[in-house]
């Protein structure tokens, strides 16, 4: 019986924070900050970073809600990782945000809408997933590699540095 009560309390907390992310998305959308996306980062029950999508208002294609919320939370924590944090977002993260989430390393992510729901209103990131399957030179934005040995030398320098912060 106690397990079920704890579970319901957790579920209610997750729903509460997801609704907050949706509210932030709606507010950002209605005030012209960007698209209909919102995200918050929570640690120990406290919101430590939140944002709506700010792509169009900042003219920054990386200013997705999740990325912005992660940036703010990391500033709050004065650290580059979100240890023991939970990210709540109004929509399943796109590939860029998913990468940022993995680098930030929160313990969990909760989302409301699916990326297929976003695609129905022209926020379709499926093409990025498809591009990742192609070899770099065959992508719609061709990518070319040069100077591999010089790039590797830089990594060797990093590897030998005594005063580095690994991540």
PDB file of C-alpha atoms in Angstrom:
ATOM      1  CA  UNK A   1       0.000   0.000   0.000  1.00  0.00           C
ATOM      2  CA  UNK A   2       2.770   2.462   0.841  1.00  0.00           C
ATOM      3  CA  UNK A   3       4.477   1.759  -2.502  1.00  0.00           C
ATOM      4  CA  UNK A   4       1.309   2.738  -4.380  1.00  0.00           C
ATOM      5  CA  UNK A   5       0.955   6.003  -2.428  1.00  0.00           C
ATOM      6  CA  UNK A   6       4.569   6.926  -3.188  1.00  0.00           C
ATOM      7  CA  UNK A   7       4.054   6.053  -6.848  1.00  0.00           C
ATOM      8  CA  UNK A   8       0.957   8.257  -7.104  1.00  0.00           C
ATOM      9  CA  UNK A   9       2.772  11.143  -5.442  1.00  0.00           C
ATOM     10  CA  UNK A  10       5.623  10.776  -7.952  1.00  0.00           C
ATOM     11  CA  UNK A  11       3.164  10.569 -10.843  1.00  0.00           C
ATOM     12  CA  UNK A  12       1.350  13.686  -9.651  1.00  0.00           C
ATOM     13  CA  UNK A  13       4.654  15.537  -9.327  1.00  0.00           C
ATOM     14  CA  UNK A  14       5.666  14.575 -12.878  1.00  0.00           C
ATOM     15  CA  UNK A  15       2.280  15.695 -14.201  1.00  0.00           C
ATOM     16  CA  UNK A  16       2.589  18.983 -12.290  1.00  0.00           C
ATOM     17  CA  UNK A  17       6.000  19.769 -13.816  1.00  0.00           C
ATOM     18  CA  UNK A  18       4.933  18.677 -17.306  1.00  0.00           C
ATOM     19  CA  UNK A  19       1.997  21.074 -17.072  1.00  0.00           C
ATOM     20  CA  UNK A  20       4.435  23.817 -16.024  1.00  0.00           C
ATOM     21  CA  UNK A  21       6.521  23.092 -19.133  1.00  0.00           C
ATOM     22  CA  UNK A  22       3.372  23.292 -21.262  1.00  0.00           C
ATOM     23  CA  UNK A  23       2.410  26.617 -19.599  1.00  0.00           C
ATOM     24  CA  UNK A  24       5.881  28.008 -20.344  1.00  0.00           C
ATOM     25  CA  UNK A  25       5.533  26.832 -23.953  1.00  0.00           C
ATOM     26  CA  UNK A  26       2.144  28.502 -24.316  1.00  0.00           C
ATOM     27  CA  UNK A  27       3.375  31.767 -22.788  1.00  0.00           C
ATOM     28  CA  UNK A  28       6.456  31.850 -25.030  1.00  0.00           C
ATOM     29  CA  UNK A  29       4.368  31.078 -28.095  1.00  0.00           C
ATOM     30  CA  UNK A  30       1.759  33.727 -27.292  1.00  0.00           C
ATOM     31  CA  UNK A  31       4.349  36.421 -26.562  1.00  0.00           C
ATOM     32  CA  UNK A  32       6.233  35.789 -29.790  1.00  0.00           C
ATOM     33  CA  UNK A  33       9.379  34.235 -28.341  1.00  0.00           C
ATOM     34  CA  UNK A  34       9.235  31.194 -30.589  1.00  0.00           C
ATOM     35  CA  UNK A  35       7.480  27.922 -31.310  1.00  0.00           C
ATOM     36  CA  UNK A  36       5.147  25.958 -29.031  1.00  0.00           C
ATOM     37  CA  UNK A  37       7.778  24.303 -26.860  1.00  0.00           C
ATOM     38  CA  UNK A  38       8.702  24.656 -23.195  1.00  0.00           C
ATOM     39  CA  UNK A  39      11.057  22.912 -20.812  1.00  0.00           C
ATOM     40  CA  UNK A  40      12.055  22.980 -17.164  1.00  0.00           C
ATOM     41  CA  UNK A  41      14.827  21.375 -15.164  1.00  0.00           C
ATOM     42  CA  UNK A  42      13.988  20.254 -11.641  1.00  0.00           C
ATOM     43  CA  UNK A  43      16.313  19.270  -8.818  1.00  0.00           C
ATOM     44  CA  UNK A  44      14.997  18.111  -5.452  1.00  0.00           C
ATOM     45  CA  UNK A  45      11.525  19.340  -6.339  1.00  0.00           C
ATOM     46  CA  UNK A  46      12.704  22.858  -7.283  1.00  0.00           C
ATOM     47  CA  UNK A  47      12.755  24.388 -10.749  1.00  0.00           C
ATOM     48  CA  UNK A  48      16.356  25.440 -11.407  1.00  0.00           C
ATOM     49  CA  UNK A  49      16.023  26.311 -15.097  1.00  0.00           C
ATOM     50  CA  UNK A  50      13.154  26.939 -17.474  1.00  0.00           C
ATOM     51  CA  UNK A  51      12.563  28.318 -20.923  1.00  0.00           C
ATOM     52  CA  UNK A  52      10.256  28.389 -23.860  1.00  0.00           C
ATOM     53  CA  UNK A  53      11.521  28.042 -27.396  1.00  0.00           C
ATOM     54  CA  UNK A  54      13.327  31.283 -28.309  1.00  0.00           C
ATOM     55  CA  UNK A  55      14.527  30.489 -31.832  1.00  0.00           C
ATOM     56  CA  UNK A  56      12.746  33.281 -33.693  1.00  0.00           C
ATOM     57  CA  UNK A  57      13.085  35.998 -31.044  1.00  0.00           C
ATOM     58  CA  UNK A  58      16.818  35.446 -30.507  1.00  0.00           C
ATOM     59  CA  UNK A  59      17.467  34.511 -34.128  1.00  0.00           C
ATOM     60  CA  UNK A  60      19.368  31.508 -32.804  1.00  0.00           C
ATOM     61  CA  UNK A  61      18.483  28.108 -34.306  1.00  0.00           C
ATOM     62  CA  UNK A  62      19.866  26.378 -31.201  1.00  0.00           C
ATOM     63  CA  UNK A  63      17.591  28.264 -28.777  1.00  0.00           C
ATOM     64  CA  UNK A  64      15.211  25.342 -28.348  1.00  0.00           C
ATOM     65  CA  UNK A  65      13.391  25.181 -25.021  1.00  0.00           C
ATOM     66  CA  UNK A  66      15.352  22.184 -23.760  1.00  0.00           C
ATOM     67  CA  UNK A  67      18.731  23.704 -24.633  1.00  0.00           C
ATOM     68  CA  UNK A  68      17.817  27.033 -23.059  1.00  0.00           C
ATOM     69  CA  UNK A  69      16.498  25.360 -19.892  1.00  0.00           C
ATOM     70  CA  UNK A  70      19.648  23.238 -19.652  1.00  0.00           C
ATOM     71  CA  UNK A  71      21.820  26.347 -20.017  1.00  0.00           C
ATOM     72  CA  UNK A  72      19.940  28.153 -17.261  1.00  0.00           C
ATOM     73  CA  UNK A  73      19.989  25.141 -14.939  1.00  0.00           C
ATOM     74  CA  UNK A  74      23.717  24.672 -15.434  1.00  0.00           C
ATOM     75  CA  UNK A  75      24.269  28.342 -14.590  1.00  0.00           C
ATOM     76  CA  UNK A  76      22.171  27.911 -11.455  1.00  0.00           C
ATOM     77  CA  UNK A  77      24.192  24.860 -10.416  1.00  0.00           C
ATOM     78  CA  UNK A  78      27.472  26.398 -11.574  1.00  0.00           C
ATOM     79  CA  UNK A  79      28.242  23.091 -13.267  1.00  0.00           C
ATOM     80  CA  UNK A  80      28.085  21.662 -16.786  1.00  0.00           C
ATOM     81  CA  UNK A  81      26.117  18.570 -15.836  1.00  0.00           C
ATOM     82  CA  UNK A  82      22.659  18.128 -14.367  1.00  0.00           C
ATOM     83  CA  UNK A  83      23.357  15.359 -11.906  1.00  0.00           C
ATOM     84  CA  UNK A  84      20.227  14.233 -10.020  1.00  0.00           C
ATOM     85  CA  UNK A  85      18.017  16.527 -12.122  1.00  0.00           C
ATOM     86  CA  UNK A  86      14.902  15.791 -14.143  1.00  0.00           C
ATOM     87  CA  UNK A  87      14.058  17.522 -17.405  1.00  0.00           C
ATOM     88  CA  UNK A  88      10.401  18.066 -18.268  1.00  0.00           C
ATOM     89  CA  UNK A  89       9.495  19.172 -21.767  1.00  0.00           C
ATOM     90  CA  UNK A  90       6.288  19.828 -23.642  1.00  0.00           C
ATOM     91  CA  UNK A  91       7.398  17.647 -26.564  1.00  0.00           C
ATOM     92  CA  UNK A  92       9.702  14.720 -27.221  1.00  0.00           C
ATOM     93  CA  UNK A  93      13.165  16.226 -27.791  1.00  0.00           C
ATOM     94  CA  UNK A  94      14.523  16.734 -31.296  1.00  0.00           C
ATOM     95  CA  UNK A  95      17.923  15.237 -32.231  1.00  0.00           C
ATOM     96  CA  UNK A  96      19.832  18.393 -31.251  1.00  0.00           C
ATOM     97  CA  UNK A  97      18.112  18.612 -27.873  1.00  0.00           C
ATOM     98  CA  UNK A  98      18.552  14.900 -27.339  1.00  0.00           C
ATOM     99  CA  UNK A  99      22.300  15.370 -27.828  1.00  0.00           C
ATOM    100  CA  UNK A 100      22.324  18.266 -25.355  1.00  0.00           C
ATOM    101  CA  UNK A 101      20.366  16.178 -22.870  1.00  0.00           C
ATOM    102  CA  UNK A 102      22.840  13.314 -23.067  1.00  0.00           C
ATOM    103  CA  UNK A 103      25.771  15.722 -22.598  1.00  0.00           C
ATOM    104  CA  UNK A 104      24.044  17.339 -19.603  1.00  0.00           C
ATOM    105  CA  UNK A 105      23.278  13.918 -18.089  1.00  0.00           C
ATOM    106  CA  UNK A 106      20.043  14.451 -16.169  1.00  0.00           C
ATOM    107  CA  UNK A 107      18.728  11.340 -14.470  1.00  0.00           C
ATOM    108  CA  UNK A 108      15.375  11.345 -16.293  1.00  0.00           C
ATOM    109  CA  UNK A 109      13.340  13.098 -18.978  1.00  0.00           C
ATOM    110  CA  UNK A 110       9.560  13.383 -19.132  1.00  0.00           C
ATOM    111  CA  UNK A 111       7.730  14.767 -22.179  1.00  0.00           C
ATOM    112  CA  UNK A 112       4.142  15.395 -23.243  1.00  0.00           C
ATOM    113  CA  UNK A 113       3.660  15.354 -27.044  1.00  0.00           C
ATOM    114  CA  UNK A 114       5.483  13.045 -29.446  1.00  0.00           C
ATOM    115  CA  UNK A 115       7.750  14.331 -32.205  1.00  0.00           C
ATOM    116  CA  UNK A 116       5.205  12.875 -34.642  1.00  0.00           C
ATOM    117  CA  UNK A 117       2.597  15.224 -33.076  1.00  0.00           C
ATOM    118  CA  UNK A 118       4.910  18.183 -33.727  1.00  0.00           C
ATOM    119  CA  UNK A 119       5.395  17.024 -37.316  1.00  0.00           C
ATOM    120  CA  UNK A 120       1.660  17.428 -37.916  1.00  0.00           C
ATOM    121  CA  UNK A 121       2.066  21.189 -37.456  1.00  0.00           C
ATOM    122  CA  UNK A 122       5.260  21.420 -39.535  1.00  0.00           C
ATOM    123  CA  UNK A 123       7.879  20.893 -36.800  1.00  0.00           C
ATOM    124  CA  UNK A 124       9.301  17.831 -38.490  1.00  0.00           C
ATOM    125  CA  UNK A 125      12.781  16.677 -37.516  1.00  0.00           C
ATOM    126  CA  UNK A 126      12.506  13.268 -39.172  1.00  0.00           C
ATOM    127  CA  UNK A 127      14.787  14.473 -41.970  1.00  0.00           C
ATOM    128  CA  UNK A 128      17.601  14.914 -39.413  1.00  0.00           C
ATOM    129  CA  UNK A 129      17.271  11.314 -38.265  1.00  0.00           C
ATOM    130  CA  UNK A 130      17.396  10.260 -41.917  1.00  0.00           C
ATOM    131  CA  UNK A 131      20.435  12.472 -42.619  1.00  0.00           C
ATOM    132  CA  UNK A 132      22.356  10.815 -39.782  1.00  0.00           C
ATOM    133  CA  UNK A 133      21.992   7.483 -41.566  1.00  0.00           C
ATOM    134  CA  UNK A 134      23.757   8.842 -44.675  1.00  0.00           C
ATOM    135  CA  UNK A 135      27.505   9.062 -45.137  1.00  0.00           C
ATOM    136  CA  UNK A 136      28.654  12.645 -44.482  1.00  0.00           C
ATOM    137  CA  UNK A 137      29.397  13.424 -48.126  1.00  0.00           C
ATOM    138  CA  UNK A 138      25.891  12.305 -49.187  1.00  0.00           C
ATOM    139  CA  UNK A 139      23.919  14.472 -46.789  1.00  0.00           C
ATOM    140  CA  UNK A 140      21.822  17.385 -48.029  1.00  0.00           C
ATOM    141  CA  UNK A 141      24.510  19.614 -46.521  1.00  0.00           C
ATOM    142  CA  UNK A 142      27.651  17.816 -47.691  1.00  0.00           C
ATOM    143  CA  UNK A 143      30.348  17.416 -45.077  1.00  0.00           C
ATOM    144  CA  UNK A 144      34.002  17.031 -45.939  1.00  0.00           C
ATOM    145  CA  UNK A 145      36.958  15.857 -43.892  1.00  0.00           C
ATOM    146  CA  UNK A 146      40.477  17.232 -44.160  1.00  0.00           C
ATOM    147  CA  UNK A 147      43.462  17.434 -41.795  1.00  0.00           C
ATOM    148  CA  UNK A 148      42.610  14.337 -39.761  1.00  0.00           C
ATOM    149  CA  UNK A 149      46.164  13.991 -38.441  1.00  0.00           C
ATOM    150  CA  UNK A 150      46.150  17.601 -37.190  1.00  0.00           C
ATOM    151  CA  UNK A 151      42.805  16.987 -35.529  1.00  0.00           C
ATOM    152  CA  UNK A 152      44.142  13.844 -33.876  1.00  0.00           C
ATOM    153  CA  UNK A 153      47.217  15.763 -32.693  1.00  0.00           C
ATOM    154  CA  UNK A 154      44.896  18.179 -30.896  1.00  0.00           C
ATOM    155  CA  UNK A 155      43.232  15.262 -29.097  1.00  0.00           C
ATOM    156  CA  UNK A 156      46.645  13.928 -28.093  1.00  0.00           C
ATOM    157  CA  UNK A 157      47.496  17.344 -26.621  1.00  0.00           C
ATOM    158  CA  UNK A 158      44.236  17.242 -24.642  1.00  0.00           C
ATOM    159  CA  UNK A 159      44.990  13.742 -23.449  1.00  0.00           C
ATOM    160  CA  UNK A 160      48.371  14.871 -22.106  1.00  0.00           C
ATOM    161  CA  UNK A 161      47.093  18.017 -20.352  1.00  0.00           C
ATOM    162  CA  UNK A 162      47.354  17.842 -16.588  1.00  0.00           C
ATOM    163  CA  UNK A 163      44.920  20.673 -15.871  1.00  0.00           C
ATOM    164  CA  UNK A 164      41.789  19.612 -17.733  1.00  0.00           C
ATOM    165  CA  UNK A 165      38.234  19.056 -16.635  1.00  0.00           C
ATOM    166  CA  UNK A 166      37.013  15.855 -18.249  1.00  0.00           C
ATOM    167  CA  UNK A 167      33.416  15.619 -19.316  1.00  0.00           C
TER     168      UNK A 167
END
